[in-house]
Coordinates of C-alpha atoms in Angstrom, one line a residue:
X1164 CA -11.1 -3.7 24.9
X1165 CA -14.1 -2.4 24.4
X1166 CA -15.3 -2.7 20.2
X1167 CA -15.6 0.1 18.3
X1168 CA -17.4 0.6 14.9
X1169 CA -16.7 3.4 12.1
X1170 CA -18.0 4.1 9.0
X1171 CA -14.9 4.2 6.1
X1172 CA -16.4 4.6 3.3
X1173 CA -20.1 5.3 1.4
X1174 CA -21.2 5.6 -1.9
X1175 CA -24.6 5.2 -3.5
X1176 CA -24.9 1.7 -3.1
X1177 CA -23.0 0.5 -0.8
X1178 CA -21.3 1.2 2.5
X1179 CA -17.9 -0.3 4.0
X1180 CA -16.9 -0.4 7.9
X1181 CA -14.5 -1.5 10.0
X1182 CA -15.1 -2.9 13.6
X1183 CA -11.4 -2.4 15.6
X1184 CA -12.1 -5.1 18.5
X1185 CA -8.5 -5.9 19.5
X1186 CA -7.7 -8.9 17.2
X1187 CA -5.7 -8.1 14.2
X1188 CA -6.9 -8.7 10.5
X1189 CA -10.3 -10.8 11.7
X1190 CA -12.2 -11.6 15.0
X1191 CA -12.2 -15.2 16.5
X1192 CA -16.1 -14.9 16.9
X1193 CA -18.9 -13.9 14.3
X1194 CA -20.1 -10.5 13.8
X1195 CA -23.8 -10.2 13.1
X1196 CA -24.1 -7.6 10.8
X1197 CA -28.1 -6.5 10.7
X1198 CA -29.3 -3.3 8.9
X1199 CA -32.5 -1.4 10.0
X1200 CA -32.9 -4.5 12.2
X1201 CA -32.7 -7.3 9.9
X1202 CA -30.0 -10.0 9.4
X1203 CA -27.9 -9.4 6.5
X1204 CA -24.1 -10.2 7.2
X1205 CA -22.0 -12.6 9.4
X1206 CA -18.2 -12.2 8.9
X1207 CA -15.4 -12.9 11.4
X1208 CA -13.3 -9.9 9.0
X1209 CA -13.0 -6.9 10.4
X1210 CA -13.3 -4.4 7.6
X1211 CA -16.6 -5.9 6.1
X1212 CA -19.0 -3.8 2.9
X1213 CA -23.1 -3.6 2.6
X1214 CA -23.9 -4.1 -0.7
X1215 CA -27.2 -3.6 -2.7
X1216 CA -28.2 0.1 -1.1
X1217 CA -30.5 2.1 -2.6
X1218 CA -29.0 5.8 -3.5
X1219 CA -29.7 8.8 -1.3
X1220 CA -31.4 7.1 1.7
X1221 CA -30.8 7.0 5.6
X1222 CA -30.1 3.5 7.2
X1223 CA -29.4 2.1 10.8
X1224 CA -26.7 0.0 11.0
X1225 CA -25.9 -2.8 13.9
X1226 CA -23.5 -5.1 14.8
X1227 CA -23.3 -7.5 17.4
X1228 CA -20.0 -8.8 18.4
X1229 CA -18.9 -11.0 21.4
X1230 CA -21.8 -9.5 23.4
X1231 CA -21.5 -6.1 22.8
X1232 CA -24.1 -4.5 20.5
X1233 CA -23.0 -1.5 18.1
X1234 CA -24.7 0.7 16.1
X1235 CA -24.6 4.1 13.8
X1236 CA -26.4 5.9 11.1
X1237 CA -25.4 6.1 7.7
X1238 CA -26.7 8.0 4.5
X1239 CA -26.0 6.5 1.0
X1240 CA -25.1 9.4 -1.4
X1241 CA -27.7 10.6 -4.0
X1242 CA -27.0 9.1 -7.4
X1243 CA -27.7 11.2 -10.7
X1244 CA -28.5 8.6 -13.1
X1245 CA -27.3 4.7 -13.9
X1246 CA -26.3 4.0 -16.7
X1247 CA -24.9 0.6 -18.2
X1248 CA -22.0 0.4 -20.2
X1249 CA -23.9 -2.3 -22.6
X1250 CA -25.9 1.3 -24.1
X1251 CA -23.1 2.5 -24.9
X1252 CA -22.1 -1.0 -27.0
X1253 CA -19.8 -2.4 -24.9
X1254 CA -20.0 -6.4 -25.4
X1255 CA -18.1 -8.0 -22.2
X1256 CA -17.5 -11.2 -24.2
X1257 CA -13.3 -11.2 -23.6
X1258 CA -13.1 -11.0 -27.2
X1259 CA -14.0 -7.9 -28.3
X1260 CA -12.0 -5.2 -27.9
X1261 CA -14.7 -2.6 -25.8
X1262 CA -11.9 0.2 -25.4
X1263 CA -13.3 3.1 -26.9
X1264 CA -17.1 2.1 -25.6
X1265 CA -16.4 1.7 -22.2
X1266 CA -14.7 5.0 -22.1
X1267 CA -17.7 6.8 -24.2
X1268 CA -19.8 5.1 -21.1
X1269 CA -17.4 7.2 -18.9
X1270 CA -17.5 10.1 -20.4
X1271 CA -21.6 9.7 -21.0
X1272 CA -22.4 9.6 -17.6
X1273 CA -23.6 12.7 -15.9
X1274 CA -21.6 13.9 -13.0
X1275 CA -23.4 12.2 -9.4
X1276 CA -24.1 9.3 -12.0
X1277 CA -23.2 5.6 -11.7
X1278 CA -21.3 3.6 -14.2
X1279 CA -22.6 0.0 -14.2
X1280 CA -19.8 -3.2 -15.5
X1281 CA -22.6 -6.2 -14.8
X1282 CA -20.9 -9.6 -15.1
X1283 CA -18.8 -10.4 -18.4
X1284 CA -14.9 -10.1 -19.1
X1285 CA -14.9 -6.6 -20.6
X1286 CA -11.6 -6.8 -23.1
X1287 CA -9.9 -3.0 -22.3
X1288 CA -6.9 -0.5 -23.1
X1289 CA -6.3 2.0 -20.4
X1290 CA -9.8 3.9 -19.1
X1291 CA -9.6 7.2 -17.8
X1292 CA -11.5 8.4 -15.0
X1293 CA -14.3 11.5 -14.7
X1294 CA -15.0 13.4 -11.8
X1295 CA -18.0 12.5 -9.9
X1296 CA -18.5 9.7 -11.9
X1297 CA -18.7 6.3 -9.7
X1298 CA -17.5 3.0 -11.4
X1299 CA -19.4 -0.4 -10.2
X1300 CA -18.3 -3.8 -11.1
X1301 CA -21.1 -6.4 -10.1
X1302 CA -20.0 -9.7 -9.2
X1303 CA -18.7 -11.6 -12.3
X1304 CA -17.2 -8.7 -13.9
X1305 CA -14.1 -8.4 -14.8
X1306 CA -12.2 -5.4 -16.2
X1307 CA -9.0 -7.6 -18.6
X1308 CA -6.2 -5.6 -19.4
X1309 CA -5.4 -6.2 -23.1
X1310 CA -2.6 -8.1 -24.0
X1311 CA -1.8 -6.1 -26.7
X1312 CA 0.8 -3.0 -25.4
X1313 CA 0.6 -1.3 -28.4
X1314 CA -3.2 -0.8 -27.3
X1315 CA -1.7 1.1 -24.2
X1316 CA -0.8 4.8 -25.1
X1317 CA 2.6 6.6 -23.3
X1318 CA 1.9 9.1 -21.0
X1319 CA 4.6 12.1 -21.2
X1320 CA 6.5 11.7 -17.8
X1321 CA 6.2 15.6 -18.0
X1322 CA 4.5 18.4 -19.3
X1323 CA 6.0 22.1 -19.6
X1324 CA 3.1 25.3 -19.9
X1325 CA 4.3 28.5 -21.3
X1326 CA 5.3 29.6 -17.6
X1327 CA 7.6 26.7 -17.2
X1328 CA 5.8 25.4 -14.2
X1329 CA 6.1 21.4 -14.6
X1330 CA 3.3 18.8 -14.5
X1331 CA 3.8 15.0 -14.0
X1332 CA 1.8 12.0 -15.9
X1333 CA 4.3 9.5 -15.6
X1334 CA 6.7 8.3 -12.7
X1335 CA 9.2 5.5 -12.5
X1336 CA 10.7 4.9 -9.3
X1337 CA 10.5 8.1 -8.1
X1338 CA 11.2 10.4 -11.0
X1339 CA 9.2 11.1 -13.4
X1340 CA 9.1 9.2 -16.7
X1341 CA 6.9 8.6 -19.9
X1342 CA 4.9 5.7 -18.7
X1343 CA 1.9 3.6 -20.4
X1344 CA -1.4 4.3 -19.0
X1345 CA -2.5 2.4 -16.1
X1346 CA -5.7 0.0 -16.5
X1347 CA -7.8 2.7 -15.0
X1348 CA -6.4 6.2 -15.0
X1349 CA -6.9 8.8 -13.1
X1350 CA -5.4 12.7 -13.7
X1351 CA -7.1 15.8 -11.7
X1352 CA -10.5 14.0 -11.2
X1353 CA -12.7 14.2 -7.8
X1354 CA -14.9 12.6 -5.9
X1355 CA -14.8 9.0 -7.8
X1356 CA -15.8 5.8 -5.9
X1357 CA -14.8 2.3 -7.3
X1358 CA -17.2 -0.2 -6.1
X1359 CA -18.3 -3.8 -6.0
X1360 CA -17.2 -7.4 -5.8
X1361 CA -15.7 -7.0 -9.3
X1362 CA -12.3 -7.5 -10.9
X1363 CA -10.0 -5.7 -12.1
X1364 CA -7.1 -7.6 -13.9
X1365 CA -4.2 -6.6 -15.7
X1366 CA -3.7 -9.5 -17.4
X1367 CA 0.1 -9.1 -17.5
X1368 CA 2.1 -12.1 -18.4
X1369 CA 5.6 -12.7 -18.5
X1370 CA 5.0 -12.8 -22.5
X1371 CA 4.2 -9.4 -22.1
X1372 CA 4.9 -6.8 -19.4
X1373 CA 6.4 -9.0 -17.5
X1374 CA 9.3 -9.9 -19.8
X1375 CA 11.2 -6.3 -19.6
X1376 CA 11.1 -5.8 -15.4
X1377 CA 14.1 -3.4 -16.2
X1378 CA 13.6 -1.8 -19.4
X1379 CA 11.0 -0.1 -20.9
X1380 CA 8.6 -1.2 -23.8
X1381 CA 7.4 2.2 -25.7
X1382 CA 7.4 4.1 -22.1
X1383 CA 8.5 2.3 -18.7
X1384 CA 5.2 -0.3 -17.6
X1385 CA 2.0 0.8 -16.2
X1386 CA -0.5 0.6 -12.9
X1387 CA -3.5 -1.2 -12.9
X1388 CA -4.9 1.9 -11.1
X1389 CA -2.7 5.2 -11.1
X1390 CA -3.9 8.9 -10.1
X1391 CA -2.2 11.6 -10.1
X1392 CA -3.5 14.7 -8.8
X1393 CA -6.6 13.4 -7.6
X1394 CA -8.9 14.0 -4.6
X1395 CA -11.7 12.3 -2.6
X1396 CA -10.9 8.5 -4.0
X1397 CA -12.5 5.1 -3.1
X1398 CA -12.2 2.3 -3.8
X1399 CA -14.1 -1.0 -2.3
X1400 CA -14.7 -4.5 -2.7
X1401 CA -12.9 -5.3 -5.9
X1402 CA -10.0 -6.9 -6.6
X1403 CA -6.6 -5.7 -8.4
X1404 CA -4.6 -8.6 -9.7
X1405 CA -2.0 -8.8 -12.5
X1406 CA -0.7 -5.9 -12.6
X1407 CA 2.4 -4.6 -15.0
X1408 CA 4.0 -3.2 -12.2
X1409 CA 3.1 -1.5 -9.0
X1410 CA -0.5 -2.0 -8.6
X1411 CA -2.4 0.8 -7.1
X1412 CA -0.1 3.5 -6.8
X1413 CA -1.8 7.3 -6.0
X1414 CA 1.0 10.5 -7.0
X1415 CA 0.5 13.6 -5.6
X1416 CA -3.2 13.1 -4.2
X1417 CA -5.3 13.3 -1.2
X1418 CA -8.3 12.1 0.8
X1419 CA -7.9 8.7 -0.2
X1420 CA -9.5 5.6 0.9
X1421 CA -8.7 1.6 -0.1
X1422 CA -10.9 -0.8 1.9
X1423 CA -12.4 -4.0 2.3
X1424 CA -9.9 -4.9 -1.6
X1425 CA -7.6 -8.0 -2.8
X1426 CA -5.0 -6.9 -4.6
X1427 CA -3.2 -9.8 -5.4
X1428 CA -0.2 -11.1 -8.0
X1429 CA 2.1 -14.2 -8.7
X1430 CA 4.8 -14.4 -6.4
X1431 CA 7.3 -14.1 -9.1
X1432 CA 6.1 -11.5 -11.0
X1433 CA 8.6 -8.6 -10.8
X1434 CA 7.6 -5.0 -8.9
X1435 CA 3.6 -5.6 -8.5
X1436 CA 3.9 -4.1 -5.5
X1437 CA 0.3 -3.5 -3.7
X1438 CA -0.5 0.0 -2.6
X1439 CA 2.2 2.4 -3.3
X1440 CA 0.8 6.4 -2.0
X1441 CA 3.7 8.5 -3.4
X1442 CA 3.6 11.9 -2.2
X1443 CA -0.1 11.8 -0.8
X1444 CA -2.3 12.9 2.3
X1445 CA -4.6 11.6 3.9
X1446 CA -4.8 8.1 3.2
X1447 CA -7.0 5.1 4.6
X1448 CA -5.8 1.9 3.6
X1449 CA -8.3 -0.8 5.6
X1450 CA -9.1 -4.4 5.7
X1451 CA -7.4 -5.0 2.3
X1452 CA -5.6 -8.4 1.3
X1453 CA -1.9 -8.7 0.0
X1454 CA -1.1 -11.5 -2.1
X1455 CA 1.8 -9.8 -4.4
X1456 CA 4.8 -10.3 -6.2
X1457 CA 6.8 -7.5 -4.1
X1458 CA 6.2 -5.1 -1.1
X1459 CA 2.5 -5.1 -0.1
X1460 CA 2.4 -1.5 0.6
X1461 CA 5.5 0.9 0.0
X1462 CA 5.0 4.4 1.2
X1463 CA 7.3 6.9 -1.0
X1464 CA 7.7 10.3 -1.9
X1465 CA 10.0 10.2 -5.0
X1466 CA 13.6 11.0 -5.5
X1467 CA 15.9 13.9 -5.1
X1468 CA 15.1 15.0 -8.2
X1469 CA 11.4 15.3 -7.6
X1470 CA 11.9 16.7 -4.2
X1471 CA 14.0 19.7 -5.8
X1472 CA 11.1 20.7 -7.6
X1473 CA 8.0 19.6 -6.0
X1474 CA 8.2 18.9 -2.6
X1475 CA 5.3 17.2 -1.2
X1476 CA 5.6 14.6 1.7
X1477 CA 3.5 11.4 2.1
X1478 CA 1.4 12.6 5.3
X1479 CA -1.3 11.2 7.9
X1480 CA -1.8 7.8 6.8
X1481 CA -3.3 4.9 8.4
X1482 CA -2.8 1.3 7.8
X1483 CA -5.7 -1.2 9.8
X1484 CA -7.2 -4.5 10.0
X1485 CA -4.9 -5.5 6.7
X1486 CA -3.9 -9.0 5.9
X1487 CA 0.0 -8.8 4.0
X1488 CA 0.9 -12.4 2.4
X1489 CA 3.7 -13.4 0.7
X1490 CA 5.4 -10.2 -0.6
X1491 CA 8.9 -8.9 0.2
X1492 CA 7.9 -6.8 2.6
X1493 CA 4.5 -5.6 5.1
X1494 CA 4.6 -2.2 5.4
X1495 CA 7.5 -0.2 3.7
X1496 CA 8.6 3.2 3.8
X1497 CA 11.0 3.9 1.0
X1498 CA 13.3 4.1 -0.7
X1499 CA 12.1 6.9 -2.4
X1500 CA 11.1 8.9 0.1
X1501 CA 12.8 12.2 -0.4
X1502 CA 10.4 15.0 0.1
X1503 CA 9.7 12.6 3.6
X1504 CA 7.0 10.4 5.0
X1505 CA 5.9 11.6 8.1
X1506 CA 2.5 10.6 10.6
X1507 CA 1.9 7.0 9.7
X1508 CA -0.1 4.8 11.7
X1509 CA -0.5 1.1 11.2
X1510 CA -2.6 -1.0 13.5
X1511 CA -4.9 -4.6 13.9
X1512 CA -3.1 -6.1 10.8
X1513 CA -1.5 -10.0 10.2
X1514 CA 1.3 -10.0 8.1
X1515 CA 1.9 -13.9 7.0
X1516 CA 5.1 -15.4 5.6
X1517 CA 6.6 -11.9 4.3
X1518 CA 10.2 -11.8 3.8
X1519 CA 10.1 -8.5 6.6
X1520 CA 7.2 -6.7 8.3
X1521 CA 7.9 -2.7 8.7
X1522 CA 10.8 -1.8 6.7
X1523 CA 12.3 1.6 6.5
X1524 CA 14.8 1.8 4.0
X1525 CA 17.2 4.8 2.7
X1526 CA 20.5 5.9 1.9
X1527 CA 22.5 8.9 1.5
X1528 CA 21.6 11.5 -0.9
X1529 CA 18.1 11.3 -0.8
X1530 CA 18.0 14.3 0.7
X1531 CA 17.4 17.0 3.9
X1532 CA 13.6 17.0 3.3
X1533 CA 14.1 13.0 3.1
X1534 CA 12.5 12.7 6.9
X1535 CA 11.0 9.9 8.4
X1536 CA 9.2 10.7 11.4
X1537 CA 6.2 9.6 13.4
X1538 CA 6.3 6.4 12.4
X1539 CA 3.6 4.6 14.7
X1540 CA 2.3 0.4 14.7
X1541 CA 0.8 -1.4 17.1
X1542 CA -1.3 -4.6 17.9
X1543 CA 0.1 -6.6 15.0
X1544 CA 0.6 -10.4 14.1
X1545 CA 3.2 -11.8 12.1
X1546 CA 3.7 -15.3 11.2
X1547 CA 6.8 -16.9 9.5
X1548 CA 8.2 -13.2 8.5
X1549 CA 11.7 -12.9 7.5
X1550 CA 12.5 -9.9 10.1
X1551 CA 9.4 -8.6 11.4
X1552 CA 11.1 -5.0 11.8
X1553 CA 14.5 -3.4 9.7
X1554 CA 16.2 0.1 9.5
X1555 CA 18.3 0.3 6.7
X1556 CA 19.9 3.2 5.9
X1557 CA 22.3 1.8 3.6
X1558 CA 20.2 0.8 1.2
X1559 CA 22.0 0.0 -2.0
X1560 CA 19.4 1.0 -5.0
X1561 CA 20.2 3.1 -7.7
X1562 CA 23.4 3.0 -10.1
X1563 CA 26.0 4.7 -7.1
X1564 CA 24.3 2.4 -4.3
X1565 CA 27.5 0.2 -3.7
X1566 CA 29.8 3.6 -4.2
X1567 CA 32.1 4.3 -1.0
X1568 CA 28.9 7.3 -0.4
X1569 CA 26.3 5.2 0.2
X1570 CA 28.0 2.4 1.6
X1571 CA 30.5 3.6 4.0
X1572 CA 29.9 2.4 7.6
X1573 CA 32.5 5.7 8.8
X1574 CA 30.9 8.9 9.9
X1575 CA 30.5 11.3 6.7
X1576 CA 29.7 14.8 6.5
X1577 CA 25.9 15.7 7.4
X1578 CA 25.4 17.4 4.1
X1579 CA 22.1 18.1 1.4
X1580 CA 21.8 14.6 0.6
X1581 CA 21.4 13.5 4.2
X1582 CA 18.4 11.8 5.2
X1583 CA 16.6 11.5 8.6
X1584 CA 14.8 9.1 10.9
X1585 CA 12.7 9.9 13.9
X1586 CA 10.4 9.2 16.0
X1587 CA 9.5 5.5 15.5
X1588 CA 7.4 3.2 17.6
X1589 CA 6.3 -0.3 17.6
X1590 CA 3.9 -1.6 20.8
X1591 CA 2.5 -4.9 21.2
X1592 CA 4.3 -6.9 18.3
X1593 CA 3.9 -10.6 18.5
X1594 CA 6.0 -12.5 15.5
X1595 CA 5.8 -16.2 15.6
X1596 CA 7.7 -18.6 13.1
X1597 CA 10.3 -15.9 12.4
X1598 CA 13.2 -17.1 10.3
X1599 CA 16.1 -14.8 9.9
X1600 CA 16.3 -12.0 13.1
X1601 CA 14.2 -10.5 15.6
X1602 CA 14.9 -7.2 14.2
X1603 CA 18.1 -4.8 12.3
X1604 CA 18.1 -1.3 12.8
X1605 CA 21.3 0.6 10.8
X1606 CA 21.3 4.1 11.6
X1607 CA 23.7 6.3 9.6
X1608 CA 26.9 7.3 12.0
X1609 CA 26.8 10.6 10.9
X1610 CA 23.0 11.3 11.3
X1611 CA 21.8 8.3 13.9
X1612 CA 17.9 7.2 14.2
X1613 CA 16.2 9.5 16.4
X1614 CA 13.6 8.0 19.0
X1615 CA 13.0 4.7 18.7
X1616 CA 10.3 2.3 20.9
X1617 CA 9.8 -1.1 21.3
X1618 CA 7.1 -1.9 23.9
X1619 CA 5.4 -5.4 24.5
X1620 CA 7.4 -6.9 21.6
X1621 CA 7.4 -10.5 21.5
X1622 CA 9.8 -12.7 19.5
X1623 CA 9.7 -16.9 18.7
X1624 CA 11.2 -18.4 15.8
X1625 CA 10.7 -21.0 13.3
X1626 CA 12.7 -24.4 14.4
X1627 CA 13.3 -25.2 10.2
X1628 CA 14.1 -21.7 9.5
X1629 CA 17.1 -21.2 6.5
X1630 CA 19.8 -18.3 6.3
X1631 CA 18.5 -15.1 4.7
X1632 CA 19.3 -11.6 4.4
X1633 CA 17.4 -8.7 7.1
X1634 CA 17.9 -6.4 4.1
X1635 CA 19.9 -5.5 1.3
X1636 CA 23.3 -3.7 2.0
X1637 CA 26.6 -3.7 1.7
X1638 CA 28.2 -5.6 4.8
X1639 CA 24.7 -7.7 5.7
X1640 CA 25.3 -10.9 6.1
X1641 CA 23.0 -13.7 6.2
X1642 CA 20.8 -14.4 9.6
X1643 CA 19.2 -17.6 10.8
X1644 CA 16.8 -17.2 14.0
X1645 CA 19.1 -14.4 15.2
X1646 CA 18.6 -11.9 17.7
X1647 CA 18.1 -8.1 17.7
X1648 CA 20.6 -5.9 16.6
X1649 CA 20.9 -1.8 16.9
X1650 CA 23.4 0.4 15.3
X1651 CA 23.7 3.8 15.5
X1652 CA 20.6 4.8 17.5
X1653 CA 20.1 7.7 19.8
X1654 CA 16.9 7.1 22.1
X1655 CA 16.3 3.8 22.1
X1656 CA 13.7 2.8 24.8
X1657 CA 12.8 -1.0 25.3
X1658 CA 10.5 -2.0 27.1
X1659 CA 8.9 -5.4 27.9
X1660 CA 10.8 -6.6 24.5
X1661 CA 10.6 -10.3 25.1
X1662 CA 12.9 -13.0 22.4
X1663 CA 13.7 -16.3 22.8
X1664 CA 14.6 -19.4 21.1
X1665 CA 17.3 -17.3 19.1
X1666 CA 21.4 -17.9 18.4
X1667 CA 23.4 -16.1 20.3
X1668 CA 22.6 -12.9 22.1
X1669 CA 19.1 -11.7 22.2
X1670 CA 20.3 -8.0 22.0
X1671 CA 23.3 -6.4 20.7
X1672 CA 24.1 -2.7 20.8
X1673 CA 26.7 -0.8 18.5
X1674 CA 26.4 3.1 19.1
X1675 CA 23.3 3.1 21.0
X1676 CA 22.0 5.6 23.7
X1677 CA 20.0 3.2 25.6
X1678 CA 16.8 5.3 27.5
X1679 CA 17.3 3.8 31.1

């Protein structure tokens, strides 16, 4: 194919792109990265950042990549003032507590400014975000969550005005609940780039946050980064580790970017998922690695509940060039997901040693606005995954997930609580070392999954793979190097599809119009 370079994401100081060249995650040759004609980058990655830009100036960018030369203009965005958070007293020696002036640095800096966090372990409670305020963590520093929870104030879950129209500053699983502040907050603010080769750790523990995954502490356990109602978000080149629970997790927000990050957690730790957008639009997440205790990314948009009240679907988002390790799942849509996810592409990533790859999961009464459609990934890589792709729709969360409702394989009654999935397509899959199945799809009987392609999907599996379970349901039983299985699909068209090496039969069909 012939390369192709686009600009992601620019601030005042530094720039992040992404070269698509056909290879997933990274290239197998060097790019040669040169700005205004000189040298200044080779990387085989394929989301890659310029650094140390000077604010409000015009630059030419050029790459050179397996012979083929690519270029393009960019303009750094103008910068109001810089100001360090050490004039504002903050120490950045991990022992003081610098709370209070790290967020009088925030609220100090002039909108268009530039917060600067040079090197140093800056000791934090939750910060909250300004508008048009940019945040820059140079290399070496390091944003530490305190360890203290008592330092983290409650967020009301939410808020009431005289009208009775609701507000929302804290969500637990879908609903919304009084929640600790995340590291770094965000609620309403715009335009608000996070930048640098700094660190942002929540320094949870399993002393601390870690130790309730169920219960809450004075409010259910926080983000290291949450927004809520926020617009025209990046964030570059740092990394999130250690969270308290989900990591990133945008609510009811838009424009967003994530590119060229870590976000990262101990494989144990209990829901630090990655990137969870929750009701959001227009999301870029690119070139970011997953190292985490749970899903990597996990694409919601709340419960019943939420959907009742305020209905807003994740839409138009884009997954590339992403590197998922080690957590329960790739790519994730669900199970909160009533008020629907719709328009997602995912392309160019390597998913390595996750328990699945793209897993949509539901159940019964999440809802009629609970759609899943246009759900689109191509040109991906997985090695030793679980089940690169599952369908669940029996998925058994919640208190009533193992009721007769939920769990009944018999037609029901296409009612309000019914959920939908449409429209799905995976092309040129190749999953190597794969232990448990070459794929599970479990549409509901009553409401069966609507359009679904495989093209060019190749399957070979791991010769020392162990039992485990495709997903979690009533009636799933564990799978060893098994072959595909389809339940309850209307539409299915294969083509090219492509396993071997597996027990038993490569294919099996229950309740499936097969596309001739």
């Amino acid at each position: 194919m012939m390369p192709e370079l686009a600009l992601i994401a620019v601030g005042p100081r530094s720039a992040t792109l992404e070269m698509a060249c056909g290879h997933p995650w990274q290239a197998p040759w060097d790019h040669q990265v040169m700005l205004d004609d000189v040298p200044i980058l080779t990387t085989r990655t394929n989301v890659f950042t310029l650094s140390g830009l000077e604010p409000g100036r015009d630059y030419k960018v050029a790459v050179e990549s397996n012979g083929h030369r690519l270029s393009l203009s960019i303009r750094t965005r103008e910068e109001a003032a810089l100001l360090d958070v050490r004039a504002c007293g903050a120490v950045g020696d991990g022992r003081h507590d610098d709370t209070v002036f790290l967020q009088a640095a925030i609220q100090a800096c002039p909108a268009g400014g530039t917060l600067l966090v040079p090197p140093g372990d800056w000791l934090t409670g939750p910060l909250f975000l300004k508008s048009g305020v940019c945040l820059w963590l140079q290399d070496g520093a390091r944003l530490l969550g305190h360890p203290d929870i008592a330092r983290w104030p409650v967020l009301p879950g939410i808020l009431t005005d005289a009208a009775g129209r609701e507000s929302y500053l804290g969500s637990w699983e879908g609903t919304p609940a009084d929640c600790h502040a995340g590291l770094i907050t965000g609620i309403g603010v715009q335009d608000v780039h996070i930048f640098g080769s700094g660190i942002i750790d929540g320094n949870a523990r399993f002393d601390t946050w870690w130790s309730r995954p169920k219960a809450p502490f004075q409010g259910w356990r926080p983000r290291a980064l949450f927004l809520v109602d926020s617009a025209d978000i990046q964030v570059t080149g740092v990394t999130v580790c250690n969270s308290p629970s989900w990591t990133v997790h945008p609510l009811f927000s838009r424009r967003l970017t994530f590119a060229d990050m870590k976000v990262a957690a101990p494989a144990d730790s209990p829901n630090t998922d990655g990137i969870n957008p929750e009701s959001c639009q227009d999301v870029r997440i690119a070139g970011v690695r997953f190292d985490t205790g749970d899903d990597c990314i996990a694409i919601k948009s709340g419960k019943i509940w939420i959907a009742q009240r305020r209905p807003v679907a994740t839409e138009r988002l884009t997954i590339s060039n992403c590197l998922m390790e080690q957590g329960h799942g790739g790519v994730v849509i669900g199970s909160e997901m009533a008020s629907g996810v719709k328009a997602v592409e995912i392309r160019d990533c390597l998913f390595r040693g996750t328990d699945r790859g793209l897993r949509i999961k539901t159940r019964r009464g999440r809802g009629r606005l609970a759609v899943v459609d246009g759900i689109h990934m191509r040109n991906i890589r997985m090695e030793g995954v679980g089940s690169p792709f599952v369908i669940n729709s029996f998925y058994w969360c919640d208190p009533d997930g193992r009721t007769p409702y939920v769990a009944s394989r018999q037609p029901l009654p296409v009612d309000e609580g019914t959920p939908t999935i449409a429209n799905i397509t995976l092309r040129d899959i190749e999953a190597v070392e794969t232990r448990h199945c070459a794929g599970h799809v479990l549409g509901l009987p009553e409401r069966p999954v609507d359009g679904l392609t495989l093209a060019n999907y190749r399957v070979r599996y791991a010769a020392d793979a162990m039992p485990g379970y495709p997903d979690m349901a009533e009636g799933i039983e564990p799978l060893v190097r098994a072959g595909f299985h389809f339940s309850h699909v209307r539409g299915l068209d294969l083509e090219g599809v492509d396993i071997a090496g597996q027990t038993g039969d490569a294919l099996s069909f229950d309740q499936v119009d097969l596309i001739p």
